[in-house]
Amino acid sequence: EAGVTQFPSHSVIEKGQTVTLRCDPISGHDNLYWYRRVMGKEIKFLLHFVKESKQDESGMPNNRFLAERTGGTYSTLKVQPAELEDSGVYFCASSPAGGRGGYTFGSGTRLTVV
Amino acid sequence: AQKVTQAQTEISVVEKEDVTLDCVYETRDTTYYLFWYKQPPSGELVFLIRRNSFDEQNEISGRYSWNFQKSTSSFNFTITASQVVDSAVYFCALSVRVTSYDKVIFGPGTSLSVIP
């Protein structure tokens, strides 16, 4: 089965611009998660979708971040406007409904804001 | 509270030395999962191992070995005969149940530098 796919793998944008990251979970996985690791710090939870609904968005840093999962398939994470401190690696993960044992992570999108 | 502690922020070793990365976790759940991930300089997260709370058998995979001890809530990771390619940030993680879904909590990571 195909894994979790994220693109772009790298993105370099200027401060104030908008960037949209995309995540394609494993087909059939109801749960989709976004995490990020910024500035060499720890990996932090951003939010969790169950199908198209936001189950937990307690980790979203501020209203410059908008996540969507239309139709319960792929998800997008938009940063608008991007700030320097948003630079880091954004990870997406998915898991099946009711599944135990953690998730499958994508390879991440490295975002650099200059 | 659910928490993962990796007390070693940075470690440097000379190639071919053995190195152990420490991980201590906290959870009240009786069923949970523990993981180790590697993040090389290229940025992706590389899955290394998953262990469930009922399986305390230690595991060896090539130069890698893991020591899981529930009595001390530790899940330590040893690299034998380290190589330069092992240089990366290593994350220990804990997966616990939150209502109807799993949530993965990461430790702060240990940055390992293997010097040739």
PDB file of N, CA, C and O in Angstrom, chain A residues 20-89:
ATOM      1  N   THR A  20       0.937  26.624   0.883  1.00  0.00           N
ATOM      2  CA  THR A  20      -0.013  25.556   1.168  1.00  0.00           C
ATOM      3  C   THR A  20       0.699  24.218   1.085  1.00  0.00           C
ATOM      4  O   THR A  20       1.303  23.886   0.055  1.00  0.00           O
ATOM      5  N   LEU A  21       0.628  23.475   2.162  1.00  0.00           N
ATOM      6  CA  LEU A  21       1.227  22.147   2.220  1.00  0.00           C
ATOM      7  C   LEU A  21       0.111  21.126   2.037  1.00  0.00           C
ATOM      8  O   LEU A  21      -1.010  21.321   2.530  1.00  0.00           O
ATOM      9  N   ARG A  22       0.462  20.034   1.392  1.00  0.00           N
ATOM     10  CA  ARG A  22      -0.564  19.022   1.146  1.00  0.00           C
ATOM     11  C   ARG A  22      -0.124  17.677   1.711  1.00  0.00           C
ATOM     12  O   ARG A  22       1.055  17.323   1.672  1.00  0.00           O
ATOM     13  N   CYS A  23      -1.112  16.936   2.186  1.00  0.00           N
ATOM     14  CA  CYS A  23      -0.866  15.600   2.715  1.00  0.00           C
ATOM     15  C   CYS A  23      -1.901  14.640   2.159  1.00  0.00           C
ATOM     16  O   CYS A  23      -3.113  14.885   2.279  1.00  0.00           O
ATOM     17  N   ASP A  24      -1.437  13.551   1.575  1.00  0.00           N
ATOM     18  CA  ASP A  24      -2.314  12.469   1.147  1.00  0.00           C
ATOM     19  C   ASP A  24      -2.111  11.297   2.089  1.00  0.00           C
ATOM     20  O   ASP A  24      -1.038  10.676   2.076  1.00  0.00           O
ATOM     21  N   PRO A  25      -3.117  10.986   2.901  1.00  0.00           N
ATOM     22  CA  PRO A  25      -2.947   9.895   3.860  1.00  0.00           C
ATOM     23  C   PRO A  25      -3.032   8.547   3.155  1.00  0.00           C
ATOM     24  O   PRO A  25      -3.327   8.467   1.961  1.00  0.00           O
ATOM     25  N   ILE A  26      -2.794   7.508   3.917  1.00  0.00           N
ATOM     26  CA  ILE A  26      -3.000   6.168   3.387  1.00  0.00           C
ATOM     27  C   ILE A  26      -4.491   6.004   3.115  1.00  0.00           C
ATOM     28  O   ILE A  26      -5.335   6.391   3.943  1.00  0.00           O
ATOM     29  N   SER A  27      -4.815   5.445   1.966  1.00  0.00           N
ATOM     30  CA  SER A  27      -6.202   5.311   1.559  1.00  0.00           C
ATOM     31  C   SER A  27      -7.001   4.551   2.624  1.00  0.00           C
ATOM     32  O   SER A  27      -6.582   3.491   3.102  1.00  0.00           O
ATOM     33  N   GLY A  28      -8.154   5.137   2.991  1.00  0.00           N
ATOM     34  CA  GLY A  28      -9.010   4.480   3.975  1.00  0.00           C
ATOM     35  C   GLY A  28      -8.745   4.872   5.408  1.00  0.00           C
ATOM     36  O   GLY A  28      -9.511   4.511   6.310  1.00  0.00           O
ATOM     37  N   HIS A  29      -7.652   5.602   5.648  1.00  0.00           N
ATOM     38  CA  HIS A  29      -7.361   6.043   7.017  1.00  0.00           C
ATOM     39  C   HIS A  29      -8.241   7.233   7.372  1.00  0.00           C
ATOM     40  O   HIS A  29      -8.177   8.276   6.741  1.00  0.00           O
ATOM     41  N   ASP A  30      -9.052   7.060   8.427  1.00  0.00           N
ATOM     42  CA  ASP A  30      -9.929   8.142   8.849  1.00  0.00           C
ATOM     43  C   ASP A  30      -9.179   9.251   9.577  1.00  0.00           C
ATOM     44  O   ASP A  30      -9.545  10.408   9.525  1.00  0.00           O
ATOM     45  N   ASN A  31      -8.140   8.863  10.304  1.00  0.00           N
ATOM     46  CA  ASN A  31      -7.423   9.824  11.141  1.00  0.00           C
ATOM     47  C   ASN A  31      -6.251  10.430  10.384  1.00  0.00           C
ATOM     48  O   ASN A  31      -5.459   9.709   9.766  1.00  0.00           O
ATOM     49  N   LEU A  32      -6.156  11.746  10.447  1.00  0.00           N
ATOM     50  CA  LEU A  32      -5.044  12.447   9.819  1.00  0.00           C
ATOM     51  C   LEU A  32      -4.538  13.487  10.808  1.00  0.00           C
ATOM     52  O   LEU A  32      -5.319  14.214  11.427  1.00  0.00           O
ATOM     53  N   TYR A  33      -3.233  13.549  10.947  1.00  0.00           N
ATOM     54  CA  TYR A  33      -2.606  14.416  11.943  1.00  0.00           C
ATOM     55  C   TYR A  33      -1.560  15.287  11.260  1.00  0.00           C
ATOM     56  O   TYR A  33      -0.886  14.860  10.337  1.00  0.00           O
ATOM     57  N   TRP A  34      -1.409  16.491  11.802  1.00  0.00           N
ATOM     58  CA  TRP A  34      -0.315  17.371  11.409  1.00  0.00           C
ATOM     59  C   TRP A  34       0.552  17.641  12.636  1.00  0.00           C
ATOM     60  O   TRP A  34       0.043  17.914  13.732  1.00  0.00           O
ATOM     61  N   TYR A  35       1.855  17.557  12.416  1.00  0.00           N
ATOM     62  CA  TYR A  35       2.850  17.889  13.433  1.00  0.00           C
ATOM     63  C   TYR A  35       3.878  18.805  12.784  1.00  0.00           C
ATOM     64  O   TYR A  35       3.986  18.867  11.567  1.00  0.00           O
ATOM     65  N   ARG A  36       4.666  19.492  13.604  1.00  0.00           N
ATOM     66  CA  ARG A  36       5.767  20.253  13.037  1.00  0.00           C
ATOM     67  C   ARG A  36       6.939  20.311  14.004  1.00  0.00           C
ATOM     68  O   ARG A  36       6.768  20.190  15.221  1.00  0.00           O
ATOM     69  N   ARG A  37       8.101  20.467  13.424  1.00  0.00           N
ATOM     70  CA  ARG A  37       9.313  20.677  14.210  1.00  0.00           C
ATOM     71  C   ARG A  37       9.945  21.964  13.691  1.00  0.00           C
ATOM     72  O   ARG A  37      10.394  22.024  12.550  1.00  0.00           O
ATOM     73  N   VAL A  38       9.931  22.982  14.524  1.00  0.00           N
ATOM     74  CA  VAL A  38      10.464  24.274  14.097  1.00  0.00           C
ATOM     75  C   VAL A  38      11.733  24.606  14.862  1.00  0.00           C
ATOM     76  O   VAL A  38      11.896  24.203  16.008  1.00  0.00           O
ATOM     77  N   MET A  39      12.609  25.330  14.202  1.00  0.00           N
ATOM     78  CA  MET A  39      13.806  25.901  14.822  1.00  0.00           C
ATOM     79  C   MET A  39      14.583  24.883  15.649  1.00  0.00           C
ATOM     80  O   MET A  39      15.097  25.208  16.703  1.00  0.00           O
ATOM     81  N   GLY A  40      14.644  23.653  15.203  1.00  0.00           N
ATOM     82  CA  GLY A  40      15.407  22.643  15.920  1.00  0.00           C
ATOM     83  C   GLY A  40      14.819  22.244  17.253  1.00  0.00           C
ATOM     84  O   GLY A  40      15.507  21.631  18.074  1.00  0.00           O
ATOM     85  N   LYS A  41      13.566  22.582  17.450  1.00  0.00           N
ATOM     86  CA  LYS A  41      12.933  22.237  18.725  1.00  0.00           C
ATOM     87  C   LYS A  41      12.212  20.889  18.617  1.00  0.00           C
ATOM     88  O   LYS A  41      12.455  20.124  17.708  1.00  0.00           O
ATOM     89  N   GLU A  42      11.359  20.611  19.599  1.00  0.00           N
ATOM     90  CA  GLU A  42      10.716  19.309  19.592  1.00  0.00           C
ATOM     91  C   GLU A  42       9.591  19.238  18.567  1.00  0.00           C
ATOM     92  O   GLU A  42       9.153  20.246  18.018  1.00  0.00           O
ATOM     93  N   ILE A  43       9.145  18.021  18.303  1.00  0.00           N
ATOM     94  CA  ILE A  43       8.058  17.805  17.356  1.00  0.00           C
ATOM     95  C   ILE A  43       6.749  18.023  18.104  1.00  0.00           C
ATOM     96  O   ILE A  43       6.460  17.352  19.091  1.00  0.00           O
ATOM     97  N   LYS A  44       5.980  18.969  17.581  1.00  0.00           N
ATOM     98  CA  LYS A  44       4.747  19.354  18.280  1.00  0.00           C
ATOM     99  C   LYS A  44       3.513  19.020  17.454  1.00  0.00           C
ATOM    100  O   LYS A  44       3.498  19.212  16.230  1.00  0.00           O
ATOM    101  N   PHE A  45       2.509  18.563  18.134  1.00  0.00           N
ATOM    102  CA  PHE A  45       1.206  18.275  17.540  1.00  0.00           C
ATOM    103  C   PHE A  45       0.536  19.573  17.127  1.00  0.00           C
ATOM    104  O   PHE A  45       0.560  20.556  17.870  1.00  0.00           O
ATOM    105  N   LEU A  46      -0.061  19.575  15.940  1.00  0.00           N
ATOM    106  CA  LEU A  46      -0.824  20.729  15.488  1.00  0.00           C
ATOM    107  C   LEU A  46      -2.322  20.446  15.547  1.00  0.00           C
ATOM    108  O   LEU A  46      -3.066  21.154  16.216  1.00  0.00           O
ATOM    109  N   LEU A  47      -2.742  19.437  14.783  1.00  0.00           N
ATOM    110  CA  LEU A  47      -4.166  19.119  14.825  1.00  0.00           C
ATOM    111  C   LEU A  47      -4.445  17.733  14.303  1.00  0.00           C
ATOM    112  O   LEU A  47      -3.574  17.087  13.727  1.00  0.00           O
ATOM    113  N   HIS A  48      -5.685  17.314  14.517  1.00  0.00           N
ATOM    114  CA  HIS A  48      -6.119  15.965  14.181  1.00  0.00           C
ATOM    115  C   HIS A  48      -7.486  16.025  13.500  1.00  0.00           C
ATOM    116  O   HIS A  48      -8.403  16.667  14.013  1.00  0.00           O
ATOM    117  N   PHE A  49      -7.588  15.386  12.355  1.00  0.00           N
ATOM    118  CA  PHE A  49      -8.859  15.230  11.648  1.00  0.00           C
ATOM    119  C   PHE A  49      -9.360  13.808  11.825  1.00  0.00           C
ATOM    120  O   PHE A  49      -8.584  12.842  11.760  1.00  0.00           O
ATOM    121  N   VAL A  50     -10.674  13.673  12.003  1.00  0.00           N
ATOM    122  CA  VAL A  50     -11.325  12.392  11.809  1.00  0.00           C
ATOM    123  C   VAL A  50     -12.215  12.578  10.596  1.00  0.00           C
ATOM    124  O   VAL A  50     -13.166  13.370  10.638  1.00  0.00           O
ATOM    125  N   LYS A  51     -11.877  11.899   9.557  1.00  0.00           N
ATOM    126  CA  LYS A  51     -12.488  12.142   8.246  1.00  0.00           C
ATOM    127  C   LYS A  51     -12.345  13.640   7.952  1.00  0.00           C
ATOM    128  O   LYS A  51     -11.254  14.163   7.973  1.00  0.00           O
ATOM    129  N   GLU A  52     -13.455  14.331   7.693  1.00  0.00           N
ATOM    130  CA  GLU A  52     -13.307  15.743   7.340  1.00  0.00           C
ATOM    131  C   GLU A  52     -13.446  16.683   8.538  1.00  0.00           C
ATOM    132  O   GLU A  52     -13.316  17.897   8.390  1.00  0.00           O
ATOM    133  N   SER A  53     -13.681  16.134   9.708  1.00  0.00           N
ATOM    134  CA  SER A  53     -13.919  16.964  10.887  1.00  0.00           C
ATOM    135  C   SER A  53     -12.656  17.157  11.714  1.00  0.00           C
ATOM    136  O   SER A  53     -11.891  16.218  11.923  1.00  0.00           O
ATOM    137  N   LYS A  54     -12.501  18.361  12.223  1.00  0.00           N
ATOM    138  CA  LYS A  54     -11.377  18.640  13.118  1.00  0.00           C
ATOM    139  C   LYS A  54     -11.719  18.100  14.504  1.00  0.00           C
ATOM    140  O   LYS A  54     -12.630  18.587  15.165  1.00  0.00           O
ATOM    141  N   GLN A  55     -10.967  17.095  14.925  1.00  0.00           N
ATOM    142  CA  GLN A  55     -11.205  16.479  16.231  1.00  0.00           C
ATOM    143  C   GLN A  55     -10.497  17.255  17.343  1.00  0.00           C
ATOM    144  O   GLN A  55     -10.991  17.379  18.446  1.00  0.00           O
ATOM    145  N   ASP A  56      -9.305  17.718  17.028  1.00  0.00           N
ATOM    146  CA  ASP A  56      -8.475  18.389  18.031  1.00  0.00           C
ATOM    147  C   ASP A  56      -7.552  19.343  17.296  1.00  0.00           C
ATOM    148  O   ASP A  56      -6.737  18.894  16.494  1.00  0.00           O
ATOM    149  N   GLU A  57      -7.724  20.619  17.503  1.00  0.00           N
ATOM    150  CA  GLU A  57      -6.829  21.595  16.865  1.00  0.00           C
ATOM    151  C   GLU A  57      -6.123  22.438  17.917  1.00  0.00           C
ATOM    152  O   GLU A  57      -5.761  23.586  17.667  1.00  0.00           O
ATOM    153  N   SER A  58      -5.920  21.831  19.072  1.00  0.00           N
ATOM    154  CA  SER A  58      -5.334  22.553  20.198  1.00  0.00           C
ATOM    155  C   SER A  58      -3.890  22.991  19.955  1.00  0.00           C
ATOM    156  O   SER A  58      -3.390  23.882  20.628  1.00  0.00           O
ATOM    157  N   GLY A  59      -3.231  22.362  19.009  1.00  0.00           N
ATOM    158  CA  GLY A  59      -1.836  22.693  18.778  1.00  0.00           C
ATOM    159  C   GLY A  59      -1.594  23.745  17.710  1.00  0.00           C
ATOM    160  O   GLY A  59      -0.452  24.155  17.483  1.00  0.00           O
ATOM    161  N   MET A  60      -2.650  24.206  17.062  1.00  0.00           N
ATOM    162  CA  MET A  60      -2.469  25.223  16.025  1.00  0.00           C
ATOM    163  C   MET A  60      -1.972  26.504  16.673  1.00  0.00           C
ATOM    164  O   MET A  60      -2.583  27.014  17.612  1.00  0.00           O
ATOM    165  N   PRO A  61      -0.850  27.044  16.180  1.00  0.00           N
ATOM    166  CA  PRO A  61      -0.196  28.146  16.891  1.00  0.00           C
ATOM    167  C   PRO A  61      -0.960  29.469  16.866  1.00  0.00           C
ATOM    168  O   PRO A  61      -0.916  30.220  17.834  1.00  0.00           O
ATOM    169  N   ASN A  62      -1.608  29.763  15.765  1.00  0.00           N
ATOM    170  CA  ASN A  62      -2.336  31.036  15.670  1.00  0.00           C
ATOM    171  C   ASN A  62      -3.216  31.002  14.422  1.00  0.00           C
ATOM    172  O   ASN A  62      -3.249  30.000  13.695  1.00  0.00           O
ATOM    173  N   ASN A  63      -3.922  32.096  14.206  1.00  0.00           N
ATOM    174  CA  ASN A  63      -4.895  32.087  13.108  1.00  0.00           C
ATOM    175  C   ASN A  63      -4.267  32.301  11.735  1.00  0.00           C
ATOM    176  O   ASN A  63      -4.981  32.430  10.733  1.00  0.00           O
ATOM    177  N   ARG A  64      -2.958  32.307  11.669  1.00  0.00           N
ATOM    178  CA  ARG A  64      -2.320  32.341  10.348  1.00  0.00           C
ATOM    179  C   ARG A  64      -2.288  30.943   9.729  1.00  0.00           C
ATOM    180  O   ARG A  64      -1.963  30.797   8.549  1.00  0.00           O
ATOM    181  N   PHE A  65      -2.617  29.950  10.522  1.00  0.00           N
ATOM    182  CA  PHE A  65      -2.607  28.567  10.061  1.00  0.00           C
ATOM    183  C   PHE A  65      -4.033  28.091   9.860  1.00  0.00           C
ATOM    184  O   PHE A  65      -4.878  28.228  10.746  1.00  0.00           O
ATOM    185  N   LEU A  66      -4.282  27.516   8.674  1.00  0.00           N
ATOM    186  CA  LEU A  66      -5.610  26.997   8.372  1.00  0.00           C
ATOM    187  C   LEU A  66      -5.466  25.609   7.763  1.00  0.00           C
ATOM    188  O   LEU A  66      -4.798  25.443   6.745  1.00  0.00           O
ATOM    189  N   ALA A  67      -6.104  24.629   8.390  1.00  0.00           N
ATOM    190  CA  ALA A  67      -6.057  23.263   7.883  1.00  0.00           C
ATOM    191  C   ALA A  67      -7.438  22.851   7.411  1.00  0.00           C
ATOM    192  O   ALA A  67      -8.445  23.199   8.033  1.00  0.00           O
ATOM    193  N   GLU A  68      -7.445  22.118   6.318  1.00  0.00           N
ATOM    194  CA  GLU A  68      -8.699  21.620   5.778  1.00  0.00           C
ATOM    195  C   GLU A  68      -8.524  20.183   5.321  1.00  0.00           C
ATOM    196  O   GLU A  68      -7.425  19.758   4.975  1.00  0.00           O
ATOM    197  N   ARG A  69      -9.633  19.477   5.320  1.00  0.00           N
ATOM    198  CA  ARG A  69      -9.614  18.109   4.811  1.00  0.00           C
ATOM    199  C   ARG A  69     -10.970  17.867   4.143  1.00  0.00           C
ATOM    200  O   ARG A  69     -11.849  17.218   4.699  1.00  0.00           O
ATOM    201  N   THR A  70     -11.103  18.397   2.989  1.00  0.00           N
ATOM    202  CA  THR A  70     -12.352  18.306   2.256  1.00  0.00           C
ATOM    203  C   THR A  70     -12.611  16.875   1.809  1.00  0.00           C
ATOM    204  O   THR A  70     -11.735  16.231   1.224  1.00  0.00           O
ATOM    205  N   GLY A  71     -13.811  16.390   2.084  1.00  0.00           N
ATOM    206  CA  GLY A  71     -14.168  15.045   1.643  1.00  0.00           C
ATOM    207  C   GLY A  71     -13.484  13.935   2.415  1.00  0.00           C
ATOM    208  O   GLY A  71     -13.621  12.757   2.072  1.00  0.00           O
ATOM    209  N   GLY A  72     -12.753  14.313   3.442  1.00  0.00           N
ATOM    210  CA  GLY A  72     -12.119  13.290   4.267  1.00  0.00           C
ATOM    211  C   GLY A  72     -10.987  12.544   3.593  1.00  0.00           C
ATOM    212  O   GLY A  72     -10.597  11.463   4.059  1.00  0.00           O
ATOM    213  N   THR A  73     -10.444  13.116   2.537  1.00  0.00           N
ATOM    214  CA  THR A  73      -9.316  12.447   1.878  1.00  0.00           C
ATOM    215  C   THR A  73      -8.037  13.190   2.192  1.00  0.00           C
ATOM    216  O   THR A  73      -7.547  13.123   3.314  1.00  0.00           O
ATOM    217  N   TYR A  74      -7.517  13.945   1.209  1.00  0.00           N
ATOM    218  CA  TYR A  74      -6.262  14.643   1.465  1.00  0.00           C
ATOM    219  C   TYR A  74      -6.511  15.880   2.327  1.00  0.00           C
ATOM    220  O   TYR A  74      -7.657  16.335   2.478  1.00  0.00           O
ATOM    221  N   SER A  75      -5.452  16.385   2.906  1.00  0.00           N
ATOM    222  CA  SER A  75      -5.544  17.574   3.755  1.00  0.00           C
ATOM    223  C   SER A  75      -4.555  18.624   3.268  1.00  0.00           C
ATOM    224  O   SER A  75      -3.509  18.299   2.694  1.00  0.00           O
ATOM    225  N   THR A  76      -4.919  19.870   3.493  1.00  0.00           N
ATOM    226  CA  THR A  76      -4.005  20.973   3.221  1.00  0.00           C
ATOM    227  C   THR A  76      -3.793  21.782   4.495  1.00  0.00           C
ATOM    228  O   THR A  76      -4.686  21.881   5.332  1.00  0.00           O
ATOM    229  N   LEU A  77      -2.617  22.330   4.600  1.00  0.00           N
ATOM    230  CA  LEU A  77      -2.272  23.221   5.706  1.00  0.00           C
ATOM    231  C   LEU A  77      -1.728  24.494   5.084  1.00  0.00           C
ATOM    232  O   LEU A  77      -0.682  24.479   4.441  1.00  0.00           O
ATOM    233  N   LYS A  78      -2.480  25.578   5.252  1.00  0.00           N
ATOM    234  CA  LYS A  78      -2.100  26.853   4.651  1.00  0.00           C
ATOM    235  C   LYS A  78      -1.539  27.770   5.724  1.00  0.00           C
ATOM    236  O   LYS A  78      -2.109  27.872   6.821  1.00  0.00           O
ATOM    237  N   VAL A  79      -0.457  28.414   5.387  1.00  0.00           N
ATOM    238  CA  VAL A  79       0.139  29.406   6.285  1.00  0.00           C
ATOM    239  C   VAL A  79       0.068  30.746   5.567  1.00  0.00           C
ATOM    240  O   VAL A  79       0.641  30.923   4.493  1.00  0.00           O
ATOM    241  N   GLN A  80      -0.653  31.701   6.168  1.00  0.00           N
ATOM    242  CA  GLN A  80      -0.886  32.978   5.510  1.00  0.00           C
ATOM    243  C   GLN A  80      -1.104  34.085   6.530  1.00  0.00           C
ATOM    244  O   GLN A  80      -2.098  34.040   7.282  1.00  0.00           O
ATOM    245  N   PRO A  81      -0.240  35.069   6.591  1.00  0.00           N
ATOM    246  CA  PRO A  81       1.039  35.184   5.913  1.00  0.00           C
ATOM    247  C   PRO A  81       2.137  34.468   6.688  1.00  0.00           C
ATOM    248  O   PRO A  81       2.097  34.410   7.927  1.00  0.00           O
ATOM    249  N   ALA A  82       3.093  33.933   5.975  1.00  0.00           N
ATOM    250  CA  ALA A  82       4.174  33.203   6.646  1.00  0.00           C
ATOM    251  C   ALA A  82       5.115  34.160   7.366  1.00  0.00           C
ATOM    252  O   ALA A  82       5.382  35.272   6.892  1.00  0.00           O
ATOM    253  N   GLU A  83       5.602  33.719   8.520  1.00  0.00           N
ATOM    254  CA  GLU A  83       6.581  34.456   9.297  1.00  0.00           C
ATOM    255  C   GLU A  83       7.857  33.634   9.402  1.00  0.00           C
ATOM    256  O   GLU A  83       7.841  32.421   9.177  1.00  0.00           O
ATOM    257  N   LEU A  84       8.938  34.297   9.771  1.00  0.00           N
ATOM    258  CA  LEU A  84      10.228  33.614   9.852  1.00  0.00           C
ATOM    259  C   LEU A  84      10.180  32.414  10.798  1.00  0.00           C
ATOM    260  O   LEU A  84      10.770  31.369  10.514  1.00  0.00           O
ATOM    261  N   GLU A  85       9.447  32.574  11.904  1.00  0.00           N
ATOM    262  CA  GLU A  85       9.426  31.506  12.914  1.00  0.00           C
ATOM    263  C   GLU A  85       8.617  30.285  12.493  1.00  0.00           C
ATOM    264  O   GLU A  85       8.566  29.285  13.215  1.00  0.00           O
ATOM    265  N   ASP A  86       7.987  30.369  11.318  1.00  0.00           N
ATOM    266  CA  ASP A  86       7.250  29.212  10.805  1.00  0.00           C
ATOM    267  C   ASP A  86       8.181  28.215  10.119  1.00  0.00           C
ATOM    268  O   ASP A  86       7.743  27.105   9.764  1.00  0.00           O
ATOM    269  N   SER A  87       9.415  28.598   9.918  1.00  0.00           N
ATOM    270  CA  SER A  87      10.363  27.694   9.263  1.00  0.00           C
ATOM    271  C   SER A  87      10.533  26.420  10.071  1.00  0.00           C
ATOM    272  O   SER A  87      10.646  26.459  11.300  1.00  0.00           O
ATOM    273  N   GLY A  88      10.565  25.306   9.382  1.00  0.00           N
ATOM    274  CA  GLY A  88      10.715  24.027  10.059  1.00  0.00           C
ATOM    275  C   GLY A  88      10.260  22.906   9.154  1.00  0.00           C
ATOM    276  O   GLY A  88      10.082  23.095   7.947  1.00  0.00           O
ATOM    277  N   VAL A  89      10.065  21.748   9.734  1.00  0.00           N
ATOM    278  CA  VAL A  89       9.578  20.595   8.978  1.00  0.00           C
ATOM    279  C   VAL A  89       8.183  20.254   9.471  1.00  0.00           C
ATOM    280  O   VAL A  89       7.952  20.105  10.665  1.00  0.00           O
TER     281      VAL A  89
END
